[in-house]
């Protein structure tokens, strides 16, 4: 299989299906393979999406993997499988349930698509990315978590809502883990190149930062029976597209740090250069003392989840 032609998606629920639909509409790859325990539902969605692709004259075909062994020779595999986050449930509550699901899925990917770049979407995101890295044995550049693009897009949307102008010209920056301790960076956020502090007051910026941190929970509160999927899926599709096209563009993604920013063996969201080999380069931006403190708190939150997994002997034999 030539580079950049086949994408696997494990989990054909709202997020996984919308990732597949986004990629099919873009014509990003020749083949998308959906894998879900509800095989008939996956088949129905695959057929529907293939017909939608035909409507826009995209060459992409959407198929279904009835077994993990059908998810073979993928260039990129997106993992959205897991229990969803329900109202009143923190991302931490999902930890052990989704870690077990992730372990099983990753073992299949490592066996049948050993050269794939894996994009983790399941929550709690950073911890699941760590599980995927350890269970796959892949280089850290090939196991990436989707969060930074989503959190940054939420922040940008809130900035636009507050300003009432600047749509499409807002660049928001968010680092750290995908949770309440994420690190929105107003200092690195702009509107058409103009610093955020020149167009908004400190109180307005503080309000946006707080709303960004709880952006996912806000949507869960409205939906009642599920969580966001349009923005998470589009953010994932952006990552897949950058990898398939080897764009070398910089996007905030969750990766395992090995000395960068002063941390090791912990996953956190940082700017990375995405290309055909995955996260090909980690960009270290300069943080002030306040930002460093927030980043440290965020890394500790992820480290606590990893420690909980270790205390439960989750990585035994690794």
Short mmCIF file of C-alpha atoms in Angstrom, two decimals:
data_model
loop_
_atom_site.label_atom_id
_atom_site.label_comp_id
_atom_site.label_asym_id
_atom_site.label_seq_id
_atom_site.Cartn_x
_atom_site.Cartn_y
_atom_site.Cartn_z
CA UNK A 1 0.00 0.00 0.00
CA UNK A 2 1.50 3.28 -1.06
CA UNK A 3 1.94 6.04 1.49
CA UNK A 4 -1.12 8.06 2.45
CA UNK A 5 -3.85 5.96 0.87
CA UNK A 6 -5.59 4.01 3.68
CA UNK A 7 -7.01 5.25 6.98
CA UNK A 8 -8.43 3.01 9.69
CA UNK A 9 -10.92 4.32 12.25
CA UNK A 10 -11.65 2.25 15.35
CA UNK A 11 -14.98 3.28 16.78
CA UNK A 12 -17.76 4.35 14.39
CA UNK A 13 -19.77 6.39 16.87
CA UNK A 14 -20.38 10.12 16.49
CA UNK A 15 -16.70 11.15 16.52
CA UNK A 16 -15.32 8.28 14.44
CA UNK A 17 -18.07 8.49 11.83
CA UNK A 18 -17.68 12.26 11.52
CA UNK A 19 -13.89 11.89 11.09
CA UNK A 20 -14.56 9.40 8.29
CA UNK A 21 -17.13 11.70 6.68
CA UNK A 22 -14.77 14.71 6.83
CA UNK A 23 -11.94 12.74 5.21
CA UNK A 24 -14.25 11.27 2.55
CA UNK A 25 -15.51 14.75 1.63
CA UNK A 26 -11.93 16.01 1.36
CA UNK A 27 -10.83 13.01 -0.70
CA UNK A 28 -7.82 12.77 1.62
CA UNK A 29 -7.27 9.06 1.00
CA UNK A 30 -8.39 6.27 -1.29
CA UNK A 31 -9.82 4.05 1.42
CA UNK A 32 -11.31 4.47 4.89
CA UNK A 33 -11.91 1.35 6.98
CA UNK A 34 -14.36 1.57 9.88
CA UNK A 35 -14.08 -0.87 12.76
CA UNK A 36 -16.84 -1.06 15.36
CA UNK A 37 -18.44 -3.75 17.52
CA UNK A 38 -21.79 -2.82 15.99
CA UNK A 39 -20.91 -4.16 12.55
CA UNK A 40 -24.25 -3.53 10.83
CA UNK A 41 -24.33 0.08 12.05
CA UNK A 42 -20.77 0.55 10.72
CA UNK A 43 -21.82 -1.02 7.38
CA UNK A 44 -24.77 1.35 7.09
CA UNK A 45 -22.65 4.41 7.84
CA UNK A 46 -19.89 3.24 5.44
CA UNK A 47 -22.40 2.78 2.61
CA UNK A 48 -23.98 6.16 3.31
CA UNK A 49 -20.58 7.89 3.34
CA UNK A 50 -19.40 6.18 0.16
CA UNK A 51 -22.51 7.48 -1.57
CA UNK A 52 -21.89 10.97 -0.18
CA UNK A 53 -18.33 10.77 -1.53
CA UNK A 54 -19.73 9.87 -4.94
CA UNK A 55 -22.04 12.90 -4.75
CA UNK A 56 -19.06 15.26 -4.43
CA UNK A 57 -17.00 13.16 -6.88
CA UNK A 58 -14.46 12.18 -4.24
CA UNK A 59 -12.51 9.01 -5.01
CA UNK A 60 -12.65 7.85 -1.37
CA UNK A 61 -14.36 4.53 -0.61
CA UNK A 62 -15.52 3.73 2.94
CA UNK A 63 -15.41 0.08 4.00
CA UNK A 64 -15.90 -1.93 7.21
CA UNK A 65 -13.49 -4.19 9.10
CA UNK A 66 -15.54 -7.03 10.56
CA UNK A 67 -12.45 -8.19 12.46
CA UNK A 68 -9.33 -6.32 13.58
CA UNK A 69 -7.42 -8.44 11.06
CA UNK A 70 -9.28 -6.53 8.31
CA UNK A 71 -7.72 -3.29 9.54
CA UNK A 72 -4.53 -4.06 7.64
CA UNK A 73 -1.69 -1.93 6.20
CA UNK A 74 -3.21 1.40 7.25
CA UNK A 75 -1.10 4.54 6.98
CA UNK A 76 -3.00 6.21 9.81
CA UNK A 77 -5.33 4.68 12.41
CA UNK A 78 -7.65 6.88 14.45
CA UNK A 79 -8.84 5.43 17.77
CA UNK A 80 -12.11 6.83 19.12
CA UNK A 81 -13.29 3.60 20.78
CA UNK A 82 -14.22 3.82 24.42
CA UNK A 83 -16.95 4.69 26.87
CA UNK A 84 -18.28 8.20 26.28
CA UNK A 85 -18.10 10.93 28.89
CA UNK A 86 -21.56 11.40 30.41
CA UNK A 87 -22.94 14.31 32.48
CA UNK A 88 -21.32 14.47 35.91
CA UNK A 89 -18.53 12.15 34.81
CA UNK A 90 -14.98 13.48 34.85
CA UNK A 91 -12.43 12.34 32.29
CA UNK A 92 -10.67 10.57 35.15
CA UNK A 93 -13.71 8.34 35.79
CA UNK A 94 -13.18 6.86 32.36
CA UNK A 95 -9.59 5.88 33.08
CA UNK A 96 -9.64 2.14 33.81
CA UNK A 97 -12.58 1.36 31.48
CA UNK A 98 -11.00 3.01 28.47
CA UNK A 99 -7.44 1.91 29.27
CA UNK A 100 -8.54 -1.72 28.90
CA UNK A 101 -10.36 -0.98 25.63
CA UNK A 102 -7.33 0.94 24.32
CA UNK A 103 -4.93 -1.88 25.21
CA UNK A 104 -6.98 -4.40 23.21
CA UNK A 105 -7.36 -2.08 20.21
CA UNK A 106 -3.68 -1.10 20.12
CA UNK A 107 -2.53 -4.71 20.22
CA UNK A 108 -4.58 -5.31 17.06
CA UNK A 109 -3.21 -2.21 15.34
CA UNK A 110 0.38 -3.14 16.18
CA UNK A 111 -0.20 -6.59 14.70
CA UNK A 112 -2.06 -5.70 11.50
CA UNK A 113 -0.91 -2.13 10.72
CA UNK A 114 2.58 -2.08 12.25
CA UNK A 115 3.72 0.95 10.23
CA UNK A 116 0.72 3.16 10.99
CA UNK A 117 0.67 6.51 12.73
CA UNK A 118 -1.87 6.22 15.57
CA UNK A 119 -4.06 9.18 16.54
CA UNK A 120 -5.76 8.79 19.90
CA UNK A 121 -9.09 10.51 20.53
CA UNK A 122 -10.48 8.42 23.41
CA UNK A 123 -10.65 10.06 26.84
CA UNK A 124 -8.95 10.69 29.17
CA UNK A 125 -6.92 11.68 26.12
CA UNK A 126 -3.39 12.10 27.46
CA UNK A 127 -3.47 8.94 29.55
CA UNK A 128 -4.90 6.91 26.64
CA UNK A 129 -2.10 8.23 24.41
CA UNK A 130 0.40 7.01 27.02
CA UNK A 131 -1.31 3.58 27.12
CA UNK A 132 -1.24 3.37 23.32
CA UNK A 133 2.45 4.26 23.24
CA UNK A 134 3.40 1.63 25.83
CA UNK A 135 1.19 -1.12 24.38
CA UNK A 136 2.21 -0.56 20.75
CA UNK A 137 5.95 -0.30 21.26
CA UNK A 138 5.93 2.31 18.49
CA UNK A 139 8.24 5.30 18.42
CA UNK A 140 6.64 8.25 20.23
CA UNK A 141 6.42 10.15 16.93
CA UNK A 142 3.83 7.62 15.71
CA UNK A 143 1.45 7.81 18.70
CA UNK A 144 -0.24 11.22 18.92
CA UNK A 145 -3.21 12.49 20.88
CA UNK A 146 -5.81 14.84 19.39
CA UNK A 147 -6.64 17.69 21.77
CA UNK A 148 -4.66 20.85 21.12
CA UNK A 149 -6.35 21.66 17.80
CA UNK A 150 -9.76 21.14 19.41
CA UNK A 151 -9.00 23.22 22.52
CA UNK A 152 -7.42 25.97 20.41
CA UNK A 153 -10.44 26.05 18.08
CA UNK A 154 -12.76 26.35 21.08
CA UNK A 155 -10.72 29.25 22.40
CA UNK A 156 -10.75 30.90 18.96
CA UNK A 157 -14.54 30.52 18.73
CA UNK A 158 -14.97 32.12 22.16
CA UNK A 159 -12.67 35.00 21.14
CA UNK A 160 -14.72 35.59 17.99
CA UNK A 161 -17.96 35.47 20.00
CA UNK A 162 -16.58 38.04 22.46
CA UNK A 163 -15.19 40.35 19.77
CA UNK A 164 -17.94 40.07 17.19
CA UNK A 165 -15.38 40.18 14.38
CA UNK A 166 -12.18 38.55 13.13
CA UNK A 167 -13.67 35.25 12.02
CA UNK A 168 -11.09 33.12 10.20
CA UNK A 169 -8.25 35.38 11.33
CA UNK A 170 -8.05 34.27 14.97
CA UNK A 171 -5.12 32.11 16.03
CA UNK A 172 -5.56 30.77 19.55
CA UNK A 173 -2.93 28.70 21.32
CA UNK A 174 -3.53 26.01 23.97
CA UNK A 175 -0.97 23.64 25.48
CA UNK A 176 -1.00 21.04 28.25
CA UNK A 177 -3.29 18.13 28.96
CA UNK A 178 -6.83 17.79 27.60
CA UNK A 179 -8.72 18.53 30.79
CA UNK A 180 -9.59 21.22 33.28
CA UNK A 181 -5.86 21.92 33.79
CA UNK A 182 -5.15 22.68 30.12
CA UNK A 183 -3.01 25.76 29.45
CA UNK A 184 -4.63 28.39 27.20
CA UNK A 185 -1.96 30.88 26.10
CA UNK A 186 -3.42 34.34 25.45
CA UNK A 187 0.15 35.67 24.99
CA UNK A 188 0.47 33.48 21.87
CA UNK A 189 -3.06 34.19 20.60
CA UNK A 190 -3.77 36.81 17.94
CA UNK A 191 -6.48 38.33 15.76
CA UNK A 192 -5.07 38.98 12.26
CA UNK A 193 -1.65 39.17 13.91
CA UNK A 194 -2.81 41.66 16.56
CA UNK A 195 -2.10 40.49 20.13
CA UNK A 196 -5.19 39.47 22.09
CA UNK A 197 -4.31 41.95 24.84
CA UNK A 198 -4.73 44.81 22.34
CA UNK A 199 -8.34 43.95 21.53
CA UNK A 200 -9.69 42.50 24.79
CA UNK A 201 -9.45 43.46 28.47
CA UNK A 202 -7.71 41.24 31.02
CA UNK A 203 -11.10 40.29 32.49
CA UNK A 204 -12.46 39.34 29.08
CA UNK A 205 -9.37 37.23 28.36
CA UNK A 206 -9.68 35.53 31.78
CA UNK A 207 -13.33 34.70 31.01
CA UNK A 208 -12.35 33.16 27.65
CA UNK A 209 -9.57 31.13 29.27
CA UNK A 210 -11.98 29.72 31.87
CA UNK A 211 -14.62 28.92 29.27
CA UNK A 212 -12.02 27.18 27.09
CA UNK A 213 -10.99 24.93 29.99
CA UNK A 214 -14.59 23.82 30.42
CA UNK A 215 -15.55 23.89 26.74
CA UNK A 216 -16.25 20.17 26.51
CA UNK A 217 -18.31 20.09 29.71
CA UNK A 218 -20.41 23.02 28.46
CA UNK A 219 -21.46 20.99 25.41
CA UNK A 220 -22.07 17.84 27.50
CA UNK A 221 -24.35 19.93 29.71
CA UNK A 222 -26.47 20.92 26.71
CA UNK A 223 -26.53 17.54 24.96
CA UNK A 224 -27.32 15.59 28.17
CA UNK A 225 -26.76 12.18 26.56
CA UNK A 226 -23.33 12.56 24.96
CA UNK A 227 -20.41 14.82 24.21
CA UNK A 228 -19.09 17.02 21.41
CA UNK A 229 -18.23 15.40 18.09
CA UNK A 230 -18.20 17.89 15.20
CA UNK A 231 -15.21 19.92 16.46
CA UNK A 232 -13.30 16.88 17.84
CA UNK A 233 -13.80 15.04 14.53
CA UNK A 234 -12.77 17.98 12.34
CA UNK A 235 -9.70 18.55 14.54
CA UNK A 236 -8.78 14.88 14.08
CA UNK A 237 -9.32 15.06 10.31
CA UNK A 238 -6.97 18.06 10.15
CA UNK A 239 -4.25 15.94 11.80
CA UNK A 240 -4.88 12.97 9.47
CA UNK A 241 -4.77 15.21 6.42
CA UNK A 242 -1.47 16.83 7.53
CA UNK A 243 0.10 13.38 7.97
CA UNK A 244 -1.20 11.94 4.68
CA UNK A 245 -0.07 15.01 2.73
CA UNK A 246 3.23 15.30 4.64
CA UNK A 247 2.58 19.03 5.08
CA UNK A 248 5.12 19.64 7.90
CA UNK A 249 2.59 22.04 9.42
CA UNK A 250 2.74 22.86 13.13
CA UNK A 251 -0.26 21.87 15.23
CA UNK A 252 -0.70 21.44 19.00
CA UNK A 253 -0.91 17.70 19.73
CA UNK A 254 -0.44 15.37 22.69
CA UNK A 255 2.88 13.51 22.62
CA UNK A 256 5.11 11.78 25.14
CA UNK A 257 7.78 14.20 26.30
CA UNK A 258 11.38 13.05 26.60
CA UNK A 259 13.09 16.02 28.23
CA UNK A 260 11.21 18.76 26.36
CA UNK A 261 9.92 21.51 28.65
CA UNK A 262 11.74 19.70 31.48
CA UNK A 263 9.45 16.64 31.56
CA UNK A 264 9.93 12.97 30.69
CA UNK A 265 7.69 9.90 30.38
CA UNK A 266 4.50 11.96 30.52
CA UNK A 267 2.10 12.92 27.71
CA UNK A 268 1.13 16.55 27.21
CA UNK A 269 -0.09 18.84 24.47
CA UNK A 270 2.67 20.83 22.76
CA UNK A 271 3.24 22.29 19.28
CA UNK A 272 4.52 19.60 16.91
CA UNK A 273 5.39 19.43 13.23
CA UNK A 274 3.13 16.87 11.56
CA UNK A 275 4.35 14.92 8.55
CA UNK A 276 4.24 11.46 7.02
CA UNK A 277 6.12 10.00 10.00
CA UNK A 278 3.77 11.55 12.53
CA UNK A 279 4.99 14.08 15.08
CA UNK A 280 8.32 14.63 13.36
CA UNK A 281 9.50 17.53 15.53
CA UNK A 282 8.49 18.96 18.90
CA UNK A 283 8.57 22.75 19.08
CA UNK A 284 9.60 24.26 22.42
CA UNK A 285 8.04 27.68 22.94
CA UNK A 286 9.21 30.05 25.66
CA UNK A 287 6.88 30.09 28.66
CA UNK A 288 6.85 32.75 31.37
CA UNK A 289 6.74 31.80 35.07
CA UNK A 290 2.94 31.80 35.26
CA UNK A 291 2.64 29.66 32.12
CA UNK A 292 5.32 27.26 33.41
CA UNK A 293 3.37 26.84 36.65
CA UNK A 294 0.16 26.07 34.73
CA UNK A 295 1.99 23.61 32.47
CA UNK A 296 3.50 21.90 35.54
CA UNK A 297 0.04 21.54 37.09
CA UNK A 298 -1.31 20.11 33.83
CA UNK A 299 1.53 17.58 33.54
CA UNK A 300 0.98 16.53 37.16
CA UNK A 301 -2.71 15.83 36.42
CA UNK A 302 -1.68 13.47 33.61
CA UNK A 303 1.10 11.95 35.72
CA UNK A 304 -1.47 11.17 38.44
CA UNK A 305 -3.53 9.19 35.91
CA UNK A 306 -0.46 7.31 34.70
CA UNK A 307 0.49 6.57 38.32
CA UNK A 308 -3.03 5.24 38.96
CA UNK A 309 -2.65 2.85 36.01
CA UNK A 310 0.73 1.71 37.33
CA UNK A 311 -0.65 1.22 40.86
CA UNK A 312 -3.31 -1.04 39.35
CA UNK A 313 -0.53 -3.05 37.63
CA UNK A 314 -1.93 -2.09 34.24
CA UNK A 315 1.47 -2.19 32.54
CA UNK A 316 2.61 -5.49 34.06
CA UNK A 317 5.13 -7.17 31.79
CA UNK A 318 5.88 -3.95 29.93
#
